[in-house]
Coordinates of C-alpha atoms in Angstrom, one line a residue:
M142 CA 246.9 105.5 9.2
A143 CA 246.1 102.6 6.8
R144 CA 246.1 100.2 9.7
A145 CA 243.8 102.5 11.7
A146 CA 241.5 102.9 8.7
G147 CA 241.3 99.1 8.3
S148 CA 240.6 98.5 11.9
G149 CA 237.2 100.1 11.8
P150 CA 235.5 97.5 9.5
R151 CA 237.3 94.7 11.2
L152 CA 236.1 95.8 14.6
A153 CA 232.6 96.2 13.3
L154 CA 232.7 92.7 11.8
T155 CA 234.1 91.3 15.0
A156 CA 231.4 93.0 17.1
A157 CA 228.7 91.6 14.8
A158 CA 230.2 88.1 15.0
V159 CA 230.5 88.3 18.8
A160 CA 226.8 89.4 19.1
A161 CA 225.8 86.5 16.8
S162 CA 227.9 84.0 18.7
L163 CA 226.3 85.1 22.0
A164 CA 222.9 84.6 20.5
F165 CA 223.8 81.3 19.0
G166 CA 225.4 80.1 22.2
A167 CA 222.3 81.1 24.2
F168 CA 220.1 79.2 21.8
L169 CA 222.2 76.1 22.1
S170 CA 222.3 76.4 25.9
L171 CA 218.6 76.5 26.6
P172 CA 217.8 72.8 26.1
H173 CA 221.0 71.9 27.8
L174 CA 220.1 73.9 30.9
A175 CA 216.7 72.3 30.9
G176 CA 218.1 68.8 30.5
E177 CA 216.2 68.3 27.2
A178 CA 217.4 66.2 24.3
S179 CA 219.2 68.1 21.6
S180 CA 221.1 67.6 18.3
L181 CA 224.4 67.7 20.3
D182 CA 223.7 64.6 22.3
R183 CA 225.3 62.2 19.9
A184 CA 228.5 64.3 19.8
E185 CA 228.6 64.7 23.5
A186 CA 228.2 61.0 24.0
A187 CA 231.1 60.3 21.7
L188 CA 233.2 62.9 23.5
A189 CA 232.2 61.5 26.9
D190 CA 233.3 58.0 25.7
L191 CA 236.6 59.4 24.6
R192 CA 237.2 61.0 28.0
F193 CA 236.3 57.7 29.7
L194 CA 239.0 55.9 27.6
V195 CA 241.6 58.7 28.3
A196 CA 240.9 58.5 32.0
G197 CA 241.0 54.7 31.9
P198 CA 239.4 52.1 34.2
R199 CA 239.6 52.7 37.9
P200 CA 239.3 50.3 40.9
A201 CA 235.7 49.6 42.0
P202 CA 234.8 49.4 45.6
G203 CA 234.4 45.9 46.9
D204 CA 231.2 46.3 49.0
V205 CA 228.8 45.9 46.0
V206 CA 228.9 42.3 44.8
I207 CA 227.1 40.9 41.7
V208 CA 225.5 37.4 42.2
A209 CA 225.5 36.4 38.6
I210 CA 223.0 34.2 36.8
D211 CA 225.7 32.9 34.5
E212 CA 225.9 30.0 32.1
R213 CA 226.8 27.6 35.0
T214 CA 223.8 28.8 37.0
I215 CA 221.4 28.3 34.0
A216 CA 222.8 24.8 33.4
A217 CA 222.4 23.9 37.0
A218 CA 218.8 25.3 37.2
G219 CA 217.8 23.5 34.0
G220 CA 217.1 26.5 31.8
Y221 CA 216.3 30.2 31.7
P222 CA 214.4 32.0 33.0
L223 CA 215.4 30.3 36.2
P224 CA 212.7 28.3 38.1
R225 CA 211.5 30.4 41.0
A226 CA 212.1 27.5 43.4
Y227 CA 215.8 27.6 42.3
L228 CA 215.9 31.4 42.8
A229 CA 214.4 30.9 46.3
R230 CA 217.2 28.6 47.1
V231 CA 219.8 31.1 45.9
L232 CA 218.3 33.8 48.1
Q233 CA 218.3 31.4 51.0
A234 CA 222.0 30.8 50.4
M235 CA 222.6 34.5 50.9
R236 CA 221.1 34.7 54.4
P237 CA 224.3 33.4 56.2
A238 CA 226.2 36.4 54.7
A239 CA 223.8 38.8 56.4
P240 CA 223.9 41.2 53.4
R241 CA 223.0 44.9 54.0
A242 CA 220.7 44.8 51.1
V243 CA 219.8 42.5 48.1
A244 CA 218.8 44.0 44.8
I245 CA 217.1 41.6 42.4
D246 CA 217.3 42.6 38.8
V247 CA 214.7 40.2 37.7
L248 CA 211.1 41.0 36.7
F249 CA 208.5 38.7 38.1
L250 CA 205.6 40.0 36.1
D251 CA 203.7 36.7 35.5
P252 CA 202.6 34.1 38.0
G253 CA 204.6 31.0 38.5
P254 CA 203.7 27.7 40.2
E255 CA 201.9 28.6 43.4
A256 CA 204.2 26.6 45.6
A257 CA 207.3 28.1 44.0
D258 CA 205.9 31.6 44.3
A259 CA 205.2 31.1 47.9
E260 CA 208.7 29.7 48.6
L261 CA 210.3 32.7 46.7
A262 CA 208.1 35.1 48.7
R263 CA 209.3 33.6 52.0
A264 CA 212.9 33.8 50.8
L265 CA 212.5 37.4 49.9
A266 CA 210.8 38.3 53.2
A267 CA 213.7 36.8 55.1
L268 CA 216.2 39.3 53.5
P269 CA 216.4 43.1 53.1
A270 CA 215.5 42.7 49.5
V271 CA 214.3 44.8 46.7
I272 CA 212.8 43.3 43.6
G273 CA 212.6 44.8 40.1
A274 CA 209.8 46.7 38.5
A275 CA 209.8 48.7 35.3
A276 CA 208.3 52.0 34.3
V277 CA 206.8 52.3 30.8
F278 CA 207.3 55.6 29.0
P279 CA 205.8 56.9 25.8
R280 CA 207.5 55.6 22.7
T281 CA 207.2 58.8 20.6
G282 CA 207.6 62.5 21.3
P283 CA 209.9 64.2 23.7
D284 CA 210.7 62.9 27.1
L285 CA 207.8 63.6 29.4
R286 CA 208.7 65.3 32.6
A287 CA 206.7 66.7 35.4
R288 CA 206.7 70.5 35.1
Y289 CA 204.9 71.6 38.3
G290 CA 204.5 70.6 41.9
P291 CA 206.8 68.6 44.1
F292 CA 207.7 66.2 41.3
A293 CA 208.8 68.9 38.9
G294 CA 211.6 67.7 36.6
L295 CA 211.0 64.0 37.3
P296 CA 210.4 61.6 34.3
V297 CA 206.7 60.7 34.1
A298 CA 205.8 57.0 33.4
S299 CA 202.6 56.2 31.6
A300 CA 202.4 52.8 33.2
L301 CA 204.2 50.5 35.7
A302 CA 205.1 46.8 35.2
R303 CA 205.1 45.5 38.8
P304 CA 205.9 42.1 40.3
H305 CA 203.1 39.5 40.5
E306 CA 201.3 38.9 43.8
P307 CA 202.2 37.5 46.3
L308 CA 205.8 38.6 45.5
R309 CA 204.8 42.2 45.4
G310 CA 204.2 42.3 49.2
A311 CA 207.2 40.2 50.1
A312 CA 209.9 42.8 49.4
R313 CA 210.3 46.4 48.4
E314 CA 210.0 47.3 44.7
G315 CA 212.5 49.3 42.7
L316 CA 212.5 50.4 39.0
V317 CA 215.2 48.9 36.8
N318 CA 215.0 51.6 34.1
V319 CA 218.2 53.0 32.6
A320 CA 218.5 56.2 30.6
A321 CA 220.6 55.7 27.5
D322 CA 221.9 58.1 25.0
P323 CA 220.9 58.0 21.3
G324 CA 223.7 55.4 20.7
G325 CA 222.3 53.1 23.4
T326 CA 225.0 53.7 26.0
P327 CA 223.6 54.1 29.5
R328 CA 224.4 57.5 30.9
H329 CA 222.0 58.0 33.8
L330 CA 219.9 56.1 36.3
P331 CA 216.6 57.8 37.1
L332 CA 216.4 57.5 40.9
L333 CA 212.8 58.6 41.0
V334 CA 210.0 58.3 38.5
A335 CA 206.6 60.1 38.7
H336 CA 203.4 58.1 38.1
A337 CA 199.7 58.7 38.6
D338 CA 199.8 57.0 41.9
G339 CA 202.9 58.8 43.2
V340 CA 206.7 58.6 43.0
R341 CA 208.5 55.3 42.5
P342 CA 212.2 54.8 43.5
S343 CA 214.7 53.0 41.4
L344 CA 216.0 49.6 42.3
V345 CA 219.4 51.1 43.3
L346 CA 217.9 53.9 45.4
A347 CA 215.6 51.4 47.2
A348 CA 218.5 49.1 47.8
A349 CA 220.8 51.9 49.0
T350 CA 218.1 53.1 51.3
L351 CA 217.8 49.6 52.8
A352 CA 221.6 49.4 53.2
A353 CA 221.7 52.8 55.0
A354 CA 218.9 51.7 57.3
T355 CA 220.8 48.6 58.3
L356 CA 223.6 50.8 59.5
A357 CA 221.5 53.5 61.1
A358 CA 217.9 52.7 62.1
G359 CA 215.4 55.1 60.6
S360 CA 218.0 56.5 58.2
R361 CA 216.3 58.0 55.1
P362 CA 217.6 59.5 51.9
R363 CA 218.1 63.3 52.0
L364 CA 217.1 64.4 48.5
E365 CA 218.1 67.9 47.3
A366 CA 218.0 69.4 43.8
D367 CA 221.5 68.4 42.9
R368 CA 222.5 65.8 45.5
I369 CA 221.3 62.9 47.6
G370 CA 222.5 62.0 51.0
L371 CA 222.6 58.5 52.4
G372 CA 224.0 58.4 55.9
E373 CA 227.3 60.3 55.7
T374 CA 227.6 59.8 51.9
V375 CA 226.5 62.5 49.5
A376 CA 226.2 61.6 45.8
P377 CA 225.8 64.3 43.0
L378 CA 222.6 64.3 40.9
D379 CA 221.8 65.5 37.5
L380 CA 218.5 67.1 36.6
G381 CA 215.4 65.1 37.3
A382 CA 217.0 63.3 40.2
S383 CA 219.1 61.2 37.9
L384 CA 222.5 59.7 38.6
A385 CA 225.2 60.2 36.0
L386 CA 227.1 56.9 35.6
R387 CA 230.8 56.8 35.9
F388 CA 231.8 53.4 34.8
Y389 CA 234.6 51.6 36.6
G390 CA 235.7 49.5 33.6
P391 CA 234.6 46.6 31.5
Q392 CA 232.4 43.7 32.6
G393 CA 233.8 42.2 35.8
S394 CA 235.1 45.4 37.3
L395 CA 232.7 44.9 40.2
T396 CA 233.2 41.8 42.3
T397 CA 231.1 39.0 40.7
V398 CA 230.3 35.6 42.0
S399 CA 228.3 32.8 40.3
A400 CA 224.8 32.1 41.8
A401 CA 225.5 28.4 41.2
A402 CA 228.8 28.6 43.1
L403 CA 227.0 30.4 46.0
L404 CA 224.3 27.7 46.1
A405 CA 226.9 25.0 46.0
G406 CA 228.7 26.4 49.1
E407 CA 231.8 27.3 47.2
I408 CA 231.6 31.0 48.3
D409 CA 232.5 31.7 51.9
A410 CA 229.7 33.6 53.5
A411 CA 232.1 35.7 55.4
A412 CA 233.4 37.1 52.1
L413 CA 230.0 38.5 51.5
R414 CA 229.1 39.6 55.0
G415 CA 227.7 43.1 55.2
R416 CA 227.9 43.6 51.4
L417 CA 225.3 44.8 49.0
L418 CA 224.3 42.0 46.7
V419 CA 222.8 42.5 43.2
L420 CA 221.3 39.4 41.6
G421 CA 220.9 39.4 37.8
A422 CA 221.7 37.8 34.5
V423 CA 225.1 38.0 32.9
A424 CA 224.9 35.0 30.6
L425 CA 224.8 35.9 26.9
G426 CA 221.3 35.9 25.6
S427 CA 219.8 35.8 29.1
G428 CA 219.2 39.5 29.8
D429 CA 219.7 43.1 28.7
R430 CA 223.1 44.3 27.6
F431 CA 224.5 47.7 26.9
S432 CA 227.4 49.2 25.1
T433 CA 229.7 51.2 27.4
P434 CA 233.0 53.0 26.8
F435 CA 234.9 50.0 28.2
D436 CA 232.7 47.1 27.1
P437 CA 230.4 46.7 24.1
V438 CA 228.2 44.1 25.8
M439 CA 228.0 45.0 29.5
P440 CA 225.2 43.2 31.4
G441 CA 222.4 45.5 32.6
V442 CA 222.9 44.1 36.2
E443 CA 226.4 45.5 36.2
V444 CA 225.1 48.9 35.1
L445 CA 222.7 48.9 38.0
A446 CA 225.4 47.7 40.4
T447 CA 227.6 50.6 39.2
G448 CA 224.8 53.0 40.1
L449 CA 224.3 51.4 43.5
S450 CA 228.0 51.7 44.2
H451 CA 227.8 55.4 43.3
L452 CA 225.0 56.0 45.8
I453 CA 227.0 54.2 48.5
H454 CA 230.3 55.9 47.8
G455 CA 229.3 59.2 46.2
D456 CA 231.6 58.7 43.2
A457 CA 229.1 59.4 40.4
L458 CA 229.8 61.9 37.7
R459 CA 228.9 65.4 38.7
R460 CA 226.6 66.9 36.2
D461 CA 224.2 69.1 38.1
A462 CA 222.6 72.4 37.5
T463 CA 225.8 74.2 38.5
V464 CA 227.9 72.3 36.0
R465 CA 225.3 72.9 33.3
R466 CA 225.4 76.6 34.0
A467 CA 229.1 76.4 33.6
D468 CA 228.6 74.7 30.3
A469 CA 226.3 77.5 29.2
A470 CA 228.7 80.1 30.3
M471 CA 231.6 78.5 28.4
A472 CA 229.3 78.3 25.3
L473 CA 229.1 82.1 25.6
V474 CA 232.7 82.9 26.6
L475 CA 234.7 80.5 24.5
P476 CA 233.5 81.8 21.1
V477 CA 234.0 85.4 22.2
L478 CA 237.6 84.7 23.2
M479 CA 238.3 82.9 20.0
L480 CA 236.7 85.6 17.9
L481 CA 238.7 88.3 19.7
G482 CA 241.9 86.4 19.0
L483 CA 241.0 86.0 15.3
S484 CA 240.2 89.7 15.0
L485 CA 243.9 90.7 15.3
P486 CA 245.4 92.1 12.1
R487 CA 248.1 89.4 12.0
V488 CA 246.1 86.2 11.1
G489 CA 248.9 83.8 12.2
L490 CA 249.1 85.4 15.7
G491 CA 245.3 85.5 15.8
L492 CA 245.0 81.8 15.1
A493 CA 247.5 81.1 17.8
L494 CA 245.7 83.2 20.3
A495 CA 242.3 81.8 19.3
A496 CA 243.7 78.3 19.9
L497 CA 244.8 79.1 23.4
P498 CA 241.3 79.3 25.1
L499 CA 240.2 76.3 23.0
A500 CA 243.1 74.2 24.1
A501 CA 242.7 75.4 27.7
F502 CA 239.0 74.4 27.7
L503 CA 239.6 71.0 26.1
G504 CA 242.4 70.3 28.6
A505 CA 240.3 71.4 31.6
A506 CA 237.3 69.4 30.4
L507 CA 239.4 66.3 30.0
W508 CA 241.1 66.7 33.4
L509 CA 237.9 67.4 35.2
F510 CA 236.2 64.4 33.7
G511 CA 238.9 62.3 35.3
Q512 CA 238.1 64.0 38.6
G513 CA 234.4 63.1 38.2
V514 CA 233.0 66.4 36.8
W515 CA 231.2 66.1 33.5
L516 CA 231.6 69.3 31.6
S517 CA 229.9 69.4 28.3
M518 CA 232.4 69.5 25.4
A519 CA 229.9 69.4 22.5
L520 CA 228.0 72.5 23.6
P521 CA 230.9 74.9 23.9
L522 CA 232.7 73.4 20.8
A523 CA 229.5 73.8 18.7
A524 CA 229.0 77.4 20.0
A525 CA 232.6 78.3 19.3
L526 CA 233.3 76.5 16.1
A527 CA 230.1 77.2 14.2
P528 CA 230.6 81.0 14.0
L529 CA 234.2 80.6 12.9
P530 CA 233.8 79.6 9.2
P531 CA 231.4 82.5 8.3
Y532 CA 233.6 84.9 10.4
L533 CA 236.8 83.8 8.7
A534 CA 235.1 84.0 5.3
A535 CA 233.9 87.5 6.0
R536 CA 237.2 88.4 7.4
M537 CA 239.0 87.1 4.3
L538 CA 236.7 89.1 2.0
L539 CA 237.2 92.2 4.2
D540 CA 240.9 91.8 4.3
R541 CA 241.0 91.3 0.5
A542 CA 239.0 94.4 0.0
Q543 CA 241.2 96.3 2.4
A544 CA 244.3 94.9 0.6
R545 CA 242.9 96.2 -2.7
R546 CA 242.3 99.6 -1.2
L547 CA 245.7 99.7 0.3
A548 CA 247.3 98.6 -3.0
A549 CA 245.4 101.3 -4.9
A550 CA 246.4 103.8 -2.3
R551 CA 250.0 102.7 -2.5
D552 CA 250.0 102.9 -6.3
D553 CA 248.6 106.4 -6.0
L554 CA 251.3 107.4 -3.6
L555 CA 254.0 105.7 -5.7
R556 CA 253.0 107.9 -8.6
F557 CA 254.7 110.7 -6.8
L558 CA 258.0 108.8 -7.1
P559 CA 260.0 107.7 -10.1
P560 CA 259.0 104.3 -11.3
A561 CA 262.3 102.6 -10.4
V562 CA 262.3 104.1 -7.0
A563 CA 258.6 103.2 -6.4
T564 CA 259.3 99.6 -7.3
R565 CA 262.3 99.5 -4.9
L566 CA 260.2 101.0 -2.1
A567 CA 257.4 98.5 -2.7
Q568 CA 260.0 95.8 -2.2
D569 CA 262.0 97.5 0.6
P570 CA 259.9 100.0 2.6
D571 CA 263.1 101.0 4.5
F572 CA 265.0 102.0 1.3
L573 CA 267.3 105.0 2.1
A574 CA 266.1 105.3 5.6
V575 CA 269.8 105.4 6.2
P576 CA 271.6 107.9 3.9
V577 CA 273.9 106.4 1.2
E578 CA 277.0 108.2 -0.3
R579 CA 277.9 107.3 -3.8
R580 CA 278.8 108.8 -7.2
A581 CA 275.9 109.7 -9.4
C582 CA 275.0 111.8 -12.4
V583 CA 272.7 114.8 -12.0
L584 CA 270.7 116.6 -14.6
F585 CA 268.8 119.9 -14.2
L586 CA 266.6 121.6 -16.8
D587 CA 264.2 124.5 -17.0
L588 CA 262.4 126.6 -19.7
S589 CA 263.7 130.1 -20.3
G590 CA 261.1 132.8 -20.5
F591 CA 258.3 130.7 -19.1
T592 CA 257.3 133.2 -16.4
T593 CA 256.6 135.8 -19.1
A594 CA 254.8 133.3 -21.3
S595 CA 252.6 132.0 -18.5
E596 CA 251.5 135.6 -17.7
G597 CA 249.5 135.6 -20.9
L598 CA 248.4 132.0 -20.9
G599 CA 246.3 132.0 -17.8
P600 CA 246.3 129.3 -15.0
A601 CA 244.5 126.5 -17.0
R602 CA 246.7 126.8 -20.1
T603 CA 249.8 127.2 -18.0
R604 CA 249.0 124.0 -16.2
E605 CA 248.5 122.2 -19.6
M606 CA 251.8 123.5 -20.8
L607 CA 253.6 122.3 -17.7
K608 CA 251.9 118.9 -17.9
A609 CA 252.9 118.4 -21.5
M610 CA 256.5 119.4 -20.7
H611 CA 256.6 117.1 -17.6
D612 CA 255.3 114.1 -19.7
R613 CA 258.1 114.6 -22.2
V614 CA 260.8 115.0 -19.6
E615 CA 259.6 111.9 -17.7
A616 CA 259.4 109.8 -20.9
E617 CA 262.9 110.7 -22.1
A618 CA 264.5 110.3 -18.7
T619 CA 262.8 107.1 -17.7
A620 CA 263.6 105.5 -21.1
R621 CA 267.3 106.0 -20.3
G622 CA 267.2 104.9 -16.7
G623 CA 266.9 108.3 -15.1
A624 CA 264.7 109.1 -12.1
V625 CA 262.9 112.4 -12.0
T626 CA 263.2 113.2 -8.3
S627 CA 261.3 116.5 -8.6
F628 CA 259.4 118.8 -10.9
M629 CA 259.8 122.4 -9.9
G630 CA 257.3 124.3 -12.1
D631 CA 259.0 124.6 -15.5
G632 CA 262.1 122.8 -14.2
A633 CA 263.1 119.3 -13.2
M634 CA 265.8 117.4 -11.5
V635 CA 266.9 114.0 -12.8
L636 CA 269.2 111.5 -11.1
F637 CA 271.1 108.7 -12.8
G638 CA 272.2 106.0 -10.4
L639 CA 269.0 105.8 -8.4
P640 CA 268.0 103.4 -6.9
E641 CA 271.2 101.6 -7.8
A642 CA 274.3 102.8 -9.5
G643 CA 275.2 101.5 -13.0
G644 CA 278.5 101.5 -14.9
D645 CA 276.9 103.4 -17.8
D646 CA 275.2 106.1 -15.8
A647 CA 277.2 108.9 -17.4
D648 CA 276.5 107.5 -20.9
R649 CA 272.8 107.4 -20.2
T650 CA 272.9 110.9 -18.7
V651 CA 274.5 112.4 -21.8
A652 CA 272.0 110.5 -24.1
A653 CA 269.1 111.8 -22.0
A654 CA 270.4 115.4 -22.1
L655 CA 270.7 115.3 -25.9
A656 CA 267.3 113.7 -26.3
L657 CA 265.7 116.2 -24.1
V658 CA 267.1 119.1 -26.1
A659 CA 265.7 117.7 -29.3
T660 CA 262.3 116.7 -27.9
L661 CA 261.6 119.9 -26.0
R662 CA 262.8 122.1 -28.9
D663 CA 260.4 120.2 -31.2
W664 CA 257.6 120.7 -28.7
L665 CA 258.3 124.4 -28.2
A666 CA 258.4 124.9 -32.0
A667 CA 254.9 123.3 -32.2
Q668 CA 253.3 125.8 -29.8
A669 CA 251.1 128.7 -31.0
P670 CA 252.9 132.0 -31.5
G671 CA 253.1 133.9 -28.3
E672 CA 252.5 130.8 -26.1
A673 CA 255.9 129.1 -26.2
P674 CA 258.7 130.0 -23.8
A675 CA 261.8 131.5 -25.3
G676 CA 263.9 128.3 -25.0
L677 CA 265.4 125.7 -22.6
R678 CA 268.5 125.2 -20.5
I679 CA 270.0 121.9 -19.4
G680 CA 272.9 121.2 -17.2
A681 CA 274.5 117.8 -16.3
H682 CA 277.3 116.9 -14.0
E683 CA 278.8 113.8 -12.3
G684 CA 280.3 113.4 -8.8
P685 CA 279.8 112.3 -5.3
V686 CA 276.3 112.7 -3.7
V687 CA 274.4 111.6 -0.7
L688 CA 271.1 109.8 -1.4
S689 CA 268.6 110.0 1.4
R690 CA 265.1 110.8 2.5
L691 CA 264.7 114.5 3.2
G692 CA 261.7 116.3 4.8
G693 CA 259.9 116.2 8.1
A694 CA 258.7 113.2 10.1
R695 CA 255.4 113.0 8.1
N696 CA 256.3 114.4 4.7
Q697 CA 259.5 113.1 3.0
H698 CA 260.9 112.7 -0.4
I699 CA 263.9 110.9 -1.8
T700 CA 266.6 113.1 -3.3
A701 CA 270.4 113.7 -3.6
T702 CA 272.4 116.4 -1.8
G703 CA 276.0 117.6 -2.0
D704 CA 278.3 119.8 -4.0
T705 CA 277.6 117.9 -7.2
V706 CA 273.9 118.7 -7.0
N707 CA 274.5 122.4 -6.3
T708 CA 277.0 122.7 -9.1
T709 CA 274.7 121.1 -11.6
A710 CA 271.9 123.6 -10.7
R711 CA 274.4 126.4 -11.3
L712 CA 275.1 125.1 -14.8
L713 CA 271.7 126.5 -15.8
D714 CA 273.1 130.0 -15.1
V715 CA 276.1 129.1 -17.2
A716 CA 273.8 128.1 -20.1
K717 CA 271.9 131.3 -19.8
A718 CA 275.1 133.4 -19.7
E719 CA 276.7 131.6 -22.6
G720 CA 273.5 131.5 -24.7
V721 CA 273.5 127.7 -25.1
A722 CA 270.9 125.0 -24.5
L723 CA 273.1 122.4 -22.9
V724 CA 276.1 122.5 -20.5
L725 CA 277.9 119.2 -19.8
S726 CA 280.7 119.0 -17.3
E727 CA 284.0 117.5 -18.4
A728 CA 283.7 115.2 -15.3
L729 CA 280.5 113.7 -16.8
L730 CA 282.0 113.2 -20.2
A731 CA 285.1 111.6 -18.8
A732 CA 283.0 109.2 -16.7
R733 CA 281.4 107.7 -19.8
R734 CA 282.1 104.0 -20.5
E735 CA 282.0 104.6 -24.3
P736 CA 283.2 108.2 -24.9
V737 CA 281.7 108.5 -28.4
P738 CA 281.8 112.0 -30.0
L739 CA 278.8 114.2 -29.4
P740 CA 276.5 114.6 -32.4
H741 CA 276.7 118.4 -32.0
P742 CA 280.3 119.1 -30.9
G743 CA 280.4 122.0 -28.5
R744 CA 283.1 124.3 -27.4
R745 CA 285.1 123.6 -24.2
A746 CA 285.3 126.3 -21.5
R747 CA 286.4 126.8 -18.0
V748 CA 283.6 128.6 -16.2
A749 CA 283.2 130.2 -12.8
I750 CA 280.4 128.8 -10.7
R751 CA 278.5 131.3 -8.6
G752 CA 279.1 130.5 -4.9
R753 CA 281.9 128.1 -5.7
R754 CA 285.6 128.9 -5.4
A755 CA 286.9 126.5 -8.0
A756 CA 286.1 126.9 -11.7
L757 CA 284.6 124.0 -13.7
D758 CA 285.6 122.6 -17.1
V759 CA 282.5 122.2 -19.2
V760 CA 281.4 121.6 -22.8
L761 CA 278.8 124.1 -24.2
V762 CA 276.4 122.5 -26.7
G763 CA 273.9 124.3 -29.0
A764 CA 272.8 127.8 -29.4

């Protein structure tokens, strides 16, 4: 019943915690579902990097090749930025390889020498080329995205940095923008950007479209809300038509050749035939660089080439609306499962059960990331872990309050038992669940004439008299190691040898009997005339008993049974018949460790015990 009583407040607390966790999880999930920036982005970025490192590098496809503007190329060209005439010759050197597409990660924003620009334009026109442009976004405030119309969800550029004429008309244009997390690590490539004059494709999308067209004339991208199809390949998309990057490894994971080596004829054109070429700077100090999970200084051109490979092979990370909804669902379910586990009465078991869904989620998120599915870890973890400290603190306060109530209830219940027995039960709740047979000393007492006295006292005064008598009996018996197992109106039963037998039980029984005679006589003498009972009777005996719990399944008490107990109770009749206050059995006196003479020597007698065949040797003490 105590457990049932304690479960109500605990269930109410758990229900409140579950409701609060659901509300908190929904609050955290809203910006995630909308693809908006949130306070969890930094944590998610760190956890994504960790999963990249656990999964490890993987082989990159060989059909995307970086033509690198490296230190050798810069030295051969005479400086950086490379002269446009030199770049034109590099592009011309690509023509024998018949590439499917050439993406040029170089911004030609300013005019160059007229002749050099013309030569570069002719080289571009001779190839399926895409040249770089850049979208300019607001520097402050939240990310601006289109909310309505056919461009809903796309990032909105405030301006465009486009190539200088006549290069603008010599090749297609593509945006080189990269979406990085708060720590600067590129996470997405926006494939489409909205602008006042329409939608602009990214460099990688334009190049992939060209490559698909070279394989199937008239082939166009098939753009859906969460995927893009190019030919037979389908790549997953995140919100806003962005491509989630899944890095292959550190710099150099994608096939890379030096532009100077290509121009010098050191690269076999057949090795590049039908490939997708990406031209860009890799030399230190010559272009943009990004920190990635595998490389702290990866060139921007390799980031773009990674995205291009994703479009061609469909191996980008999947983080679409469906995955985000799964994240939101986990942010609601995981804290509920953990709270339900922690709500169990046994805290250790609750912690273990709460850890199971957490461990399962972490393992699943880690494994799925290696399979190309980017489940958010920060969102469910924040939703699950944030409610736990206040819940555990409230649970601790609740459990402590419940423990105090249970302790108080236990103390109240233990008052119905002798102190020594109560202490033993508190230490061993199963004490005497199995009966124990041993020798013990038993003492019975009652007041003679109490029924007649109580008739004139009334109920209240009778209760006061009994309480005063019980207090004195308990004090004298307990002081000598006795256990008052029951008060029966004006009578009491005291056991010596409970909860454990002692070698001096008989000595203490005799001492308690003599003390009770003196104490109760003094108390009776102090009562008002007409209120005191006529006298008292005490009988004490020693012998074998069975100590056990008696009673029904729900109402039990600890006591002793056997012939010794019955005989001791009959000694009160002997005391009445003989007109004495105290009857001690010879067996009790013989069992004493130190058989000192009684202070009031009595007379020995062999008496018949009612209901018992054998007579009993006793000592009659007092008048």
